[in-house]
PDB file of C-alpha atoms in Angstrom:
ATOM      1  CA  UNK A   1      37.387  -9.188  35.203  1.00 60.00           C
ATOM      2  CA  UNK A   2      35.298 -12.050  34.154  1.00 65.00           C
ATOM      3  CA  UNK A   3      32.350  -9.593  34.585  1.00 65.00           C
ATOM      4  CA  UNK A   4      33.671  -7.344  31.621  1.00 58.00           C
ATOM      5  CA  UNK A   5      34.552 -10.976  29.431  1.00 64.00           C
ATOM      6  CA  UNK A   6      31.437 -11.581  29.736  1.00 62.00           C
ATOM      7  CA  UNK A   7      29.871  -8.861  28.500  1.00 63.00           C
ATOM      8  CA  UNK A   8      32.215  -7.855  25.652  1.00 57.00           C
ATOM      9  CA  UNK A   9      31.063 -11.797  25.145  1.00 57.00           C
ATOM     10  CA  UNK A  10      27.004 -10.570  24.921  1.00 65.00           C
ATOM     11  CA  UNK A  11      28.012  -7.144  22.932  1.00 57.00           C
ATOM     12  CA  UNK A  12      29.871  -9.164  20.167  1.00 55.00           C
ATOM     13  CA  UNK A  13      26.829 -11.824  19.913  1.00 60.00           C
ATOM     14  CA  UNK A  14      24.620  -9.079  19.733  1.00 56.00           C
ATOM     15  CA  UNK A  15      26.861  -7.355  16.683  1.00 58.00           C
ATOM     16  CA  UNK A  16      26.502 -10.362  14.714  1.00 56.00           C
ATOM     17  CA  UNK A  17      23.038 -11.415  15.292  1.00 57.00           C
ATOM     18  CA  UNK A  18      22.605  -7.623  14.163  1.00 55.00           C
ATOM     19  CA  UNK A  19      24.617  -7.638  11.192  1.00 52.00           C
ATOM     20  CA  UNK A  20      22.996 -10.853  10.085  1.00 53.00           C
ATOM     21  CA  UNK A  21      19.319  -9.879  10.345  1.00 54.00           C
ATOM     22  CA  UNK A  22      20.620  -6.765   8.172  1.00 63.00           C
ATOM     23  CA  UNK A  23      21.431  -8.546   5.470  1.00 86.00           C
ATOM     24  CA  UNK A  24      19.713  -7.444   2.090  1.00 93.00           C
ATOM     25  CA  UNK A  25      19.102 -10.405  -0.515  1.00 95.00           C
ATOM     26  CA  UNK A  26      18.711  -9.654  -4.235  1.00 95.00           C
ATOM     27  CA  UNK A  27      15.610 -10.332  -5.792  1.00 95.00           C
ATOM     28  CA  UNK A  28      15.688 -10.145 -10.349  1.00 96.00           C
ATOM     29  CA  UNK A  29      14.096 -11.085 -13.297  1.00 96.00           C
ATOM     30  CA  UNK A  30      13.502 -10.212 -16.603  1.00 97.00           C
ATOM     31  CA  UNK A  31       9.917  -9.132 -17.910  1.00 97.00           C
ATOM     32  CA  UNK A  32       9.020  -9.854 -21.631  1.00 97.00           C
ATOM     33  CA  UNK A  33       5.739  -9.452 -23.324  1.00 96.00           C
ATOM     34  CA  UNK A  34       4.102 -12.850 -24.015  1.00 94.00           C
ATOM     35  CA  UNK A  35       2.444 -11.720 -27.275  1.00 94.00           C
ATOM     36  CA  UNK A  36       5.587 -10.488 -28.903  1.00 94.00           C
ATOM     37  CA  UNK A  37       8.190 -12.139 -26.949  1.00 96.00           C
ATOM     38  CA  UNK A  38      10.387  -8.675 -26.651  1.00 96.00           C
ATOM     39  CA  UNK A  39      11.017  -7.131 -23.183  1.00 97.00           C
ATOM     40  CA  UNK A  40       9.274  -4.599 -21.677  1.00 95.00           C
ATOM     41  CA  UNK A  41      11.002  -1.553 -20.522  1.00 95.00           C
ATOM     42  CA  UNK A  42       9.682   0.445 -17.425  1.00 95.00           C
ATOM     43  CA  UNK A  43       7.572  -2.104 -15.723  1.00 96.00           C
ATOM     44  CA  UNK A  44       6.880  -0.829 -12.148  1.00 96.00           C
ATOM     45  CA  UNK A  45       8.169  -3.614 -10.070  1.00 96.00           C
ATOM     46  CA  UNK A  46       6.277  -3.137  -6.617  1.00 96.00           C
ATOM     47  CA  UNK A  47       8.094  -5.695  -3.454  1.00 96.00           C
ATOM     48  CA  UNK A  48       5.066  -5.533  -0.694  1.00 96.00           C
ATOM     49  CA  UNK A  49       4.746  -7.431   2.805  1.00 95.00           C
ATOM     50  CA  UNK A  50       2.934 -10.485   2.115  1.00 92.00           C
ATOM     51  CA  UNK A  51       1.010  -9.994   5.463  1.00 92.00           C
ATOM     52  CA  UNK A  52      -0.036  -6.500   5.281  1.00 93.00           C
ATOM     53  CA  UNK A  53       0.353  -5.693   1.157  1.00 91.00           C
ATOM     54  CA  UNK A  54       2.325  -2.231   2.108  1.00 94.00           C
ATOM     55  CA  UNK A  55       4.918  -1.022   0.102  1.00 95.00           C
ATOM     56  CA  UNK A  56       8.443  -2.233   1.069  1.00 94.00           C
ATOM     57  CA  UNK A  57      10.747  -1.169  -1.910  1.00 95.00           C
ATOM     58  CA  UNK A  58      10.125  -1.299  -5.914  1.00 94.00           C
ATOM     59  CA  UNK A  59      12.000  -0.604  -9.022  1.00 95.00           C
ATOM     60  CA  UNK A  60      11.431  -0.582 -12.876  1.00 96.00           C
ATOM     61  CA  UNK A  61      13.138  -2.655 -15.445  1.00 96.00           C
ATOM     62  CA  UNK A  62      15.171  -1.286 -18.172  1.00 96.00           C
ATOM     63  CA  UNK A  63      15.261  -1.361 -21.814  1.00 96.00           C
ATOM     64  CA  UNK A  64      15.944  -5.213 -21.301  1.00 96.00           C
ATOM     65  CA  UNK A  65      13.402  -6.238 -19.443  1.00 96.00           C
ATOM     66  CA  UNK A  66      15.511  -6.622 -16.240  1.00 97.00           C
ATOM     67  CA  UNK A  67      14.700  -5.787 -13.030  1.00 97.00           C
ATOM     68  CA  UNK A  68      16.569  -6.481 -10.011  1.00 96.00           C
ATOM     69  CA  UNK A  69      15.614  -5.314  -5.951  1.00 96.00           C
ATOM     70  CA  UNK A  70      17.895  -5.626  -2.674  1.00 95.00           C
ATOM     71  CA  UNK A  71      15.509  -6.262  -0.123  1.00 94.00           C
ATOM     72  CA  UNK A  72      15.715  -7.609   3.437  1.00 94.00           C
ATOM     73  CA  UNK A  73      14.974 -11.349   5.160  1.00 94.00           C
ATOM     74  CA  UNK A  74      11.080 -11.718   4.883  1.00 94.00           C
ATOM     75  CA  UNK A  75       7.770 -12.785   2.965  1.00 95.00           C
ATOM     76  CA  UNK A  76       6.619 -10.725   0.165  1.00 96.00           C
ATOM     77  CA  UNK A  77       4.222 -10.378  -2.495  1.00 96.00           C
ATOM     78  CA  UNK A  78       5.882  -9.165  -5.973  1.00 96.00           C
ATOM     79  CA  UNK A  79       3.553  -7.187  -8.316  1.00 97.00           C
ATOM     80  CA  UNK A  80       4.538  -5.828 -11.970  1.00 97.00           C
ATOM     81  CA  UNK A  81       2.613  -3.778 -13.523  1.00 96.00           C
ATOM     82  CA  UNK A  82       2.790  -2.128 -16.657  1.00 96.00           C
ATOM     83  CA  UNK A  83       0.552   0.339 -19.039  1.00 93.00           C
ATOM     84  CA  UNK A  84      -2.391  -1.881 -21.170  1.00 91.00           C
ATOM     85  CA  UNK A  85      -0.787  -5.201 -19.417  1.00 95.00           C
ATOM     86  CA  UNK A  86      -2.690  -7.464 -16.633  1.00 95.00           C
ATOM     87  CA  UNK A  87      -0.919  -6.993 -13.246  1.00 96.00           C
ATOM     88  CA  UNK A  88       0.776  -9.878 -12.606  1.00 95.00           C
ATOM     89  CA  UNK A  89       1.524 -10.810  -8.782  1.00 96.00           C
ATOM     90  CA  UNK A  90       3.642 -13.685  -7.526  1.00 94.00           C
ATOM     91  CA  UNK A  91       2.659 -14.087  -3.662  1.00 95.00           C
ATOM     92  CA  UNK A  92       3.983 -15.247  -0.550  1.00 94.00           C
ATOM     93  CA  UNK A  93       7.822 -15.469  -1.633  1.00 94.00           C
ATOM     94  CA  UNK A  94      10.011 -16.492   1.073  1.00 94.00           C
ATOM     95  CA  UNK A  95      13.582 -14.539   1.020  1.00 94.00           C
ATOM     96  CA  UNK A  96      16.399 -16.086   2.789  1.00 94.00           C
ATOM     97  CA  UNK A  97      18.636 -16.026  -0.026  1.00 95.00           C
ATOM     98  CA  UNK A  98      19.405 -14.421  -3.409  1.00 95.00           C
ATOM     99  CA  UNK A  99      16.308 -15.298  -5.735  1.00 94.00           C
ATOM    100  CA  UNK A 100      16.340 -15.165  -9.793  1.00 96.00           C
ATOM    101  CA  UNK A 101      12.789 -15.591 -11.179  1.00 95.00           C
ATOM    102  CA  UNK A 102      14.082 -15.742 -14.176  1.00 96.00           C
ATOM    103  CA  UNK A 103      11.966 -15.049 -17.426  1.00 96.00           C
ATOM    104  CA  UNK A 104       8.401 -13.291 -16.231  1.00 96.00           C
ATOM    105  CA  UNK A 105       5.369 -13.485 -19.338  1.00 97.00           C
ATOM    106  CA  UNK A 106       3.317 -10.248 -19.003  1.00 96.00           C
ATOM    107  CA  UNK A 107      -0.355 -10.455 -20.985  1.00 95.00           C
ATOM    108  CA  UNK A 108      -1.784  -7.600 -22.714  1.00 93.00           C
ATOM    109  CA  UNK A 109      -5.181  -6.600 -20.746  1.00 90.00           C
ATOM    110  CA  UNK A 110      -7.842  -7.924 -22.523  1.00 79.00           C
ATOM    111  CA  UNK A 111     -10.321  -4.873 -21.836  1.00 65.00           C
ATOM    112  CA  UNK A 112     -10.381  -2.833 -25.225  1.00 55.00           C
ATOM    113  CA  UNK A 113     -12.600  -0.056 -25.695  1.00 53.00           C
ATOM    114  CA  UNK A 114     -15.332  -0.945 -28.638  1.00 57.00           C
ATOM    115  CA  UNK A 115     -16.340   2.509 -29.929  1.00 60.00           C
ATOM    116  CA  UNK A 116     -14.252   5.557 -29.591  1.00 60.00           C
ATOM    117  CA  UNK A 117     -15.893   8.922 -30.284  1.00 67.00           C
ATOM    118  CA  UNK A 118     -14.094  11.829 -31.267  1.00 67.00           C
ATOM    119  CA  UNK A 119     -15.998  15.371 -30.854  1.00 67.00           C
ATOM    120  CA  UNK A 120     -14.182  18.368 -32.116  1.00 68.00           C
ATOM    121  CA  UNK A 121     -15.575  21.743 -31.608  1.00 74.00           C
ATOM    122  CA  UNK A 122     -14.608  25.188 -33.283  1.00 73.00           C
ATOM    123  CA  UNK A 123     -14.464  28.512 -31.330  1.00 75.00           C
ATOM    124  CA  UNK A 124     -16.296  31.258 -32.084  1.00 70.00           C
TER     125      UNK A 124
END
């Protein structure tokens, strides 16, 4: 009998240990445009593994600016990118908890083109 107490003992201790390393923790922020000060909608919003740089999860912010990803225990690297905006990465964040990163300054990408040329042609 003390056989089977003891291992009901090990299979509970196991279920927790379990249901605590599954635990997802919330990662937000809001994204605004430095220049202009007004959010920027549909930023990509990339979560990587800060060992390895793959892809664990992402997201996009809405017409706010706001952004939020559930992601698990770990180290990560957080990119944001966005069209004519530098890439802004904020590396080696530890989650063990929720985190709020609160108000994020994107910079417009200071590569412009100098000359455009426009070449039309008619059909004959």
């Amino acid at each position: 009998m003390n056989n089977v107490k003891n291992i009901y003992l090990i299979f509970l201790t196991l279920m927790l240990f379990q249901g605590i390393s599954a635990q997802n923790f919330v990662i937000q922020g809001t994204v605004i445009d430095k220049e202009t000060n007004t959010p920027l909608e549909y930023c990509t919003i990339s979560v990587l593994d800060a060992i390895n740089n793959l892809l664990i999860d992402g997201s996009i912010s809405d017409p706010s600016g706001n952004f939020s990803v559930s992601i698990k225990k770990g180290t990560y690297t957080l990119k944001i990118e966005h069209i004519s905006f530098e890439p802004l990465f904020i590396e080696n964040i530890v989650v063990d908890q929720n985190r709020n990163f609160g108000t994020i300054f994107m910079e417009i990408t200071s590569n412009q083109l100098e000359n455009i040329e426009v070449v039309g042609e008619k059909t004959e």
